[in-house]
Tab-separated table of N, CA and C in Angstrom:
chain	number	residue	atom	x	y	z
A	1	UNK	N	48.592	-5.077	-41.052
A	1	UNK	CA	48.692	-3.978	-40.098
A	1	UNK	C	47.315	-3.353	-39.838
A	2	UNK	N	46.517	-3.242	-40.897
A	2	UNK	CA	45.180	-2.680	-40.727
A	2	UNK	C	44.320	-3.594	-39.871
A	3	UNK	N	44.513	-4.925	-40.021
A	3	UNK	CA	43.726	-5.862	-39.218
A	3	UNK	C	44.091	-5.738	-37.750
A	4	UNK	N	45.386	-5.504	-37.465
A	4	UNK	CA	45.798	-5.306	-36.077
A	4	UNK	C	45.121	-4.076	-35.495
A	5	UNK	N	45.023	-3.014	-36.268
A	5	UNK	CA	44.372	-1.792	-35.817
A	5	UNK	C	42.891	-2.011	-35.588
A	6	UNK	N	42.253	-2.734	-36.514
A	6	UNK	CA	40.823	-3.036	-36.360
A	6	UNK	C	40.582	-3.884	-35.121
A	7	UNK	N	41.440	-4.849	-34.879
A	7	UNK	CA	41.296	-5.722	-33.710
A	7	UNK	C	41.488	-4.924	-32.435
A	8	UNK	N	42.429	-4.005	-32.459
A	8	UNK	CA	42.688	-3.179	-31.284
A	8	UNK	C	41.492	-2.267	-30.999
A	9	UNK	N	40.923	-1.688	-32.039
A	9	UNK	CA	39.743	-0.832	-31.879
A	9	UNK	C	38.576	-1.657	-31.328
A	10	UNK	N	38.386	-2.843	-31.859
A	10	UNK	CA	37.303	-3.712	-31.393
A	10	UNK	C	37.503	-4.086	-29.930
A	11	UNK	N	38.752	-4.364	-29.534
A	11	UNK	CA	39.039	-4.712	-28.147
A	11	UNK	C	38.759	-3.527	-27.221
A	12	UNK	N	39.146	-2.341	-27.647
A	12	UNK	CA	38.908	-1.137	-26.848
A	12	UNK	C	37.412	-0.875	-26.724
A	13	UNK	N	36.676	-1.062	-27.813
A	13	UNK	CA	35.224	-0.875	-27.757
A	13	UNK	C	34.585	-1.886	-26.806
A	14	UNK	N	35.043	-3.122	-26.862
A	14	UNK	CA	34.503	-4.158	-25.978
A	14	UNK	C	34.813	-3.828	-24.524
A	15	UNK	N	36.021	-3.354	-24.253
A	15	UNK	CA	36.384	-2.971	-22.890
A	15	UNK	C	35.537	-1.800	-22.407
A	16	UNK	N	35.301	-0.834	-23.281
A	16	UNK	CA	34.484	0.325	-22.912
A	16	UNK	C	33.051	-0.113	-22.600
A	17	UNK	N	32.505	-1.013	-23.401
A	17	UNK	CA	31.153	-1.513	-23.154
A	17	UNK	C	31.088	-2.276	-21.833
A	18	UNK	N	32.135	-3.052	-21.546
A	18	UNK	CA	32.167	-3.798	-20.286
A	18	UNK	C	32.227	-2.839	-19.101
A	19	UNK	N	33.006	-1.779	-19.226
A	19	UNK	CA	33.091	-0.778	-18.156
A	19	UNK	C	31.756	-0.064	-17.963
A	20	UNK	N	31.081	0.249	-19.048
A	20	UNK	CA	29.772	0.888	-18.948
A	20	UNK	C	28.772	-0.030	-18.252
A	21	UNK	N	28.803	-1.301	-18.595
A	21	UNK	CA	27.898	-2.264	-17.956
A	21	UNK	C	28.213	-2.393	-16.475
A	22	UNK	N	29.495	-2.404	-16.136
A	22	UNK	CA	29.897	-2.491	-14.729
A	22	UNK	C	29.458	-1.246	-13.961
A	23	UNK	N	29.601	-0.088	-14.565
A	23	UNK	CA	29.180	1.159	-13.919
A	23	UNK	C	27.664	1.160	-13.692
A	24	UNK	N	26.917	0.684	-14.675
A	24	UNK	CA	25.456	0.612	-14.522
A	24	UNK	C	25.088	-0.336	-13.394
A	25	UNK	N	25.794	-1.452	-13.287
A	25	UNK	CA	25.509	-2.407	-12.211
A	25	UNK	C	25.833	-1.802	-10.849
A	26	UNK	N	26.926	-1.063	-10.760
A	26	UNK	CA	27.282	-0.405	-9.499
A	26	UNK	C	26.225	0.611	-9.105
A	27	UNK	N	25.701	1.361	-10.081
A	27	UNK	CA	24.638	2.322	-9.785
A	27	UNK	C	23.400	1.602	-9.277
A	28	UNK	N	23.057	0.482	-9.910
A	28	UNK	CA	21.892	-0.288	-9.479
A	28	UNK	C	22.105	-0.842	-8.076
A	29	UNK	N	23.303	-1.373	-7.811
A	29	UNK	CA	23.612	-1.891	-6.473
A	29	UNK	C	23.491	-0.795	-5.430
A	30	UNK	N	23.983	0.403	-5.764
A	30	UNK	CA	23.916	1.531	-4.843
A	30	UNK	C	22.458	1.926	-4.585
A	31	UNK	N	21.642	1.941	-5.634
A	31	UNK	CA	20.228	2.265	-5.472
A	31	UNK	C	19.536	1.220	-4.603
A	32	UNK	N	19.867	-0.048	-4.804
A	32	UNK	CA	19.273	-1.109	-3.986
A	32	UNK	C	19.687	-0.976	-2.521
A	33	UNK	N	20.941	-0.612	-2.286
A	33	UNK	CA	21.427	-0.418	-0.916
A	33	UNK	C	20.691	0.735	-0.249
A	34	UNK	N	20.522	1.838	-0.966
A	34	UNK	CA	19.796	2.992	-0.418
A	34	UNK	C	18.343	2.623	-0.123
A	35	UNK	N	17.719	1.895	-1.040
A	35	UNK	CA	16.335	1.481	-0.831
A	35	UNK	C	16.228	0.581	0.399
A	36	UNK	N	17.181	-0.328	0.553
A	36	UNK	CA	17.177	-1.225	1.721
A	36	UNK	C	17.299	-0.417	3.012
A	37	UNK	N	18.156	0.594	3.023
A	37	UNK	CA	18.317	1.431	4.216
A	37	UNK	C	17.036	2.194	4.537
A	38	UNK	N	16.416	2.745	3.518
A	38	UNK	CA	15.160	3.476	3.726
A	38	UNK	C	14.103	2.526	4.271
A	39	UNK	N	14.012	1.344	3.676
A	39	UNK	CA	13.028	0.372	4.137
A	39	UNK	C	13.255	0.040	5.602
A	40	UNK	N	14.500	-0.189	5.979
A	40	UNK	CA	14.809	-0.519	7.372
A	40	UNK	C	14.476	0.634	8.311
A	41	UNK	N	14.687	1.863	7.860
A	41	UNK	CA	14.325	3.021	8.688
A	41	UNK	C	12.817	3.112	8.894
A	42	UNK	N	12.060	2.846	7.848
A	42	UNK	CA	10.606	2.932	7.935
A	42	UNK	C	10.018	1.753	8.700
A	43	UNK	N	10.617	0.582	8.560
A	43	UNK	CA	10.122	-0.637	9.217
A	43	UNK	C	10.655	-0.677	10.647
A	44	UNK	N	10.081	0.164	11.495
A	44	UNK	CA	10.639	0.370	12.836
A	44	UNK	C	10.535	-0.857	13.737
A	45	UNK	N	9.581	-1.742	13.464
A	45	UNK	CA	9.471	-2.949	14.294
A	45	UNK	C	10.192	-4.153	13.680
A	46	UNK	N	10.892	-3.919	12.576
A	46	UNK	CA	11.682	-4.963	11.889
A	46	UNK	C	10.844	-6.187	11.546
A	47	UNK	N	9.590	-5.952	11.153
A	47	UNK	CA	8.691	-7.056	10.806
A	47	UNK	C	8.875	-7.547	9.380
A	48	UNK	N	9.600	-6.784	8.575
A	48	UNK	CA	9.772	-7.150	7.174
A	48	UNK	C	8.767	-6.483	6.261
A	49	UNK	N	7.903	-5.659	6.844
A	49	UNK	CA	6.965	-4.859	6.063
A	49	UNK	C	6.698	-3.560	6.830
A	50	UNK	N	6.225	-2.583	6.095
A	50	UNK	CA	5.953	-1.275	6.691
A	50	UNK	C	4.445	-1.160	6.883
A	51	UNK	N	4.030	-0.969	8.128
A	51	UNK	CA	2.602	-0.814	8.422
A	51	UNK	C	2.155	0.592	8.044
A	52	UNK	N	0.835	0.777	8.031
A	52	UNK	CA	0.292	2.107	7.769
A	52	UNK	C	0.809	3.104	8.793
A	53	UNK	N	0.856	2.709	10.049
A	53	UNK	CA	1.322	3.611	11.109
A	53	UNK	C	2.794	3.965	10.910
A	54	UNK	N	3.603	2.972	10.534
A	54	UNK	CA	5.029	3.242	10.308
A	54	UNK	C	5.218	4.175	9.113
A	55	UNK	N	4.465	3.941	8.041
A	55	UNK	CA	4.587	4.792	6.864
A	55	UNK	C	4.113	6.210	7.170
A	56	UNK	N	3.030	6.320	7.914
A	56	UNK	CA	2.532	7.645	8.303
A	56	UNK	C	3.585	8.393	9.129
A	57	UNK	N	4.185	7.717	10.091
A	57	UNK	CA	5.221	8.342	10.923
A	57	UNK	C	6.419	8.766	10.067
A	58	UNK	N	6.796	7.917	9.127
A	58	UNK	CA	7.942	8.240	8.263
A	58	UNK	C	7.629	9.447	7.390
A	59	UNK	N	6.432	9.462	6.805
A	59	UNK	CA	6.047	10.595	5.962
A	59	UNK	C	6.011	11.894	6.753
A	60	UNK	N	5.461	11.832	7.948
A	60	UNK	CA	5.395	13.040	8.776
A	60	UNK	C	6.771	13.490	9.246
A	61	UNK	N	7.695	12.552	9.413
A	61	UNK	CA	9.049	12.941	9.815
A	61	UNK	C	9.767	13.679	8.688
A	62	UNK	N	9.385	13.380	7.462
A	62	UNK	CA	9.977	14.051	6.303
A	62	UNK	C	9.285	15.383	6.035
A	63	UNK	N	7.954	15.398	6.216
A	63	UNK	CA	7.175	16.611	5.944
A	63	UNK	C	6.002	16.646	6.921
A	64	UNK	N	6.161	17.376	7.994
A	64	UNK	CA	5.128	17.373	9.037
A	64	UNK	C	3.899	18.204	8.687
A	65	UNK	N	3.880	18.797	7.505
A	65	UNK	CA	2.707	19.577	7.110
A	65	UNK	C	1.780	18.790	6.183
A	66	UNK	N	2.032	17.502	6.006
A	66	UNK	CA	1.159	16.689	5.165
A	66	UNK	C	-0.216	16.545	5.818
A	67	UNK	N	-1.245	16.642	4.984
A	67	UNK	CA	-2.613	16.457	5.490
A	67	UNK	C	-2.919	14.971	5.604
A	68	UNK	N	-3.989	14.660	6.320
A	68	UNK	CA	-4.420	13.263	6.441
A	68	UNK	C	-4.741	12.681	5.069
A	69	UNK	N	-5.298	13.503	4.192
A	69	UNK	CA	-5.638	13.050	2.843
A	69	UNK	C	-4.379	12.720	2.044
A	70	UNK	N	-3.361	13.558	2.170
A	70	UNK	CA	-2.107	13.308	1.455
A	70	UNK	C	-1.437	12.033	1.961
A	71	UNK	N	-1.488	11.841	3.254
A	71	UNK	CA	-0.905	10.629	3.837
A	71	UNK	C	-1.677	9.404	3.366
A	72	UNK	N	-2.996	9.477	3.394
A	72	UNK	CA	-3.821	8.358	2.945
A	72	UNK	C	-3.556	8.038	1.472
A	73	UNK	N	-3.399	9.073	0.655
A	73	UNK	CA	-3.121	8.861	-0.771
A	73	UNK	C	-1.757	8.200	-0.969
A	74	UNK	N	-0.762	8.619	-0.200
A	74	UNK	CA	0.574	8.022	-0.303
A	74	UNK	C	0.539	6.554	0.113
A	75	UNK	N	-0.182	6.265	1.166
A	75	UNK	CA	-0.293	4.881	1.633
A	75	UNK	C	-0.994	4.032	0.579
A	76	UNK	N	-2.076	4.566	0.017
A	76	UNK	CA	-2.811	3.825	-1.003
A	76	UNK	C	-1.931	3.563	-2.229
A	77	UNK	N	-1.142	4.559	-2.605
A	77	UNK	CA	-0.260	4.402	-3.761
A	77	UNK	C	0.827	3.365	-3.474
A	78	UNK	N	1.356	3.357	-2.263
A	78	UNK	CA	2.442	2.436	-1.921
A	78	UNK	C	1.936	1.013	-1.734
A	79	UNK	N	0.771	0.862	-1.122
A	79	UNK	CA	0.218	-0.461	-0.796
A	79	UNK	C	-0.580	-0.983	-1.981
A	80	UNK	N	0.107	-1.486	-2.985
A	80	UNK	CA	-0.556	-1.858	-4.240
A	80	UNK	C	-1.456	-3.080	-4.123
A	81	UNK	N	-1.218	-3.954	-3.145
A	81	UNK	CA	-2.071	-5.138	-3.025
A	81	UNK	C	-3.159	-4.986	-1.962
A	82	UNK	N	-3.216	-3.828	-1.289
A	82	UNK	CA	-4.301	-3.527	-0.368
A	82	UNK	C	-4.302	-4.295	0.939
A	83	UNK	N	-3.139	-4.798	1.362
A	83	UNK	CA	-3.096	-5.571	2.614
A	83	UNK	C	-2.722	-4.723	3.825
A	84	UNK	N	-2.698	-3.400	3.652
A	84	UNK	CA	-2.340	-2.446	4.716
A	84	UNK	C	-0.889	-2.560	5.154
A	85	UNK	N	-0.053	-3.167	4.324
A	85	UNK	CA	1.388	-3.268	4.582
A	85	UNK	C	2.128	-2.919	3.300
A	86	UNK	N	3.305	-2.324	3.448
A	86	UNK	CA	4.141	-2.009	2.294
A	86	UNK	C	5.364	-2.912	2.355
A	87	UNK	N	5.543	-3.712	1.314
A	87	UNK	CA	6.689	-4.611	1.227
A	87	UNK	C	7.871	-3.888	0.580
A	88	UNK	N	9.022	-4.522	0.621
A	88	UNK	CA	10.191	-3.948	-0.059
A	88	UNK	C	9.906	-3.750	-1.541
A	89	UNK	N	9.230	-4.726	-2.136
A	89	UNK	CA	8.924	-4.645	-3.565
A	89	UNK	C	7.982	-3.486	-3.862
A	90	UNK	N	6.981	-3.294	-3.004
A	90	UNK	CA	6.051	-2.179	-3.201
A	90	UNK	C	6.764	-0.843	-3.030
A	91	UNK	N	7.661	-0.761	-2.061
A	91	UNK	CA	8.419	0.475	-1.871
A	91	UNK	C	9.321	0.731	-3.077
A	92	UNK	N	9.953	-0.311	-3.576
A	92	UNK	CA	10.821	-0.166	-4.760
A	92	UNK	C	10.009	0.323	-5.955
A	93	UNK	N	8.814	-0.221	-6.141
A	93	UNK	CA	7.965	0.211	-7.253
A	93	UNK	C	7.519	1.654	-7.071
A	94	UNK	N	7.191	2.041	-5.862
A	94	UNK	CA	6.792	3.422	-5.584
A	94	UNK	C	7.927	4.383	-5.925
A	95	UNK	N	9.132	4.051	-5.493
A	95	UNK	CA	10.294	4.894	-5.782
A	95	UNK	C	10.520	4.974	-7.296
A	96	UNK	N	10.414	3.831	-7.968
A	96	UNK	CA	10.592	3.810	-9.427
A	96	UNK	C	9.550	4.686	-10.118
A	97	UNK	N	8.290	4.572	-9.674
A	97	UNK	CA	7.223	5.380	-10.260
A	97	UNK	C	7.451	6.874	-10.043
A	98	UNK	N	7.991	7.214	-8.875
A	98	UNK	CA	8.232	8.620	-8.556
A	98	UNK	C	9.365	9.204	-9.399
A	99	UNK	N	10.269	8.362	-9.874
A	99	UNK	CA	11.408	8.835	-10.667
A	99	UNK	C	11.041	9.069	-12.119
A	100	UNK	N	9.906	8.554	-12.548
A	100	UNK	CA	9.508	8.694	-13.969
A	100	UNK	C	8.872	10.017	-14.233
């Protein structure tokens, strides 16, 4: 009888862990969906990357009091490889860095 109870507890713990993992995956999927939407909004010409001009326009639409220096710093931070374009991966890394 005790073994049945132990097995039941183990099964419940395993189910709880599986539910937690599923919830974490759903949160990650939701974050990826939001990031994709933001990227598409910023990538106004649908080129697959965000140009400096597109990023500047997006930043100013969120906060029109940003200085040229603040905009330049944001672009430099986002464009990690220095090609004057922001990829989905670079945007994802920027968002991740901002959350820390």
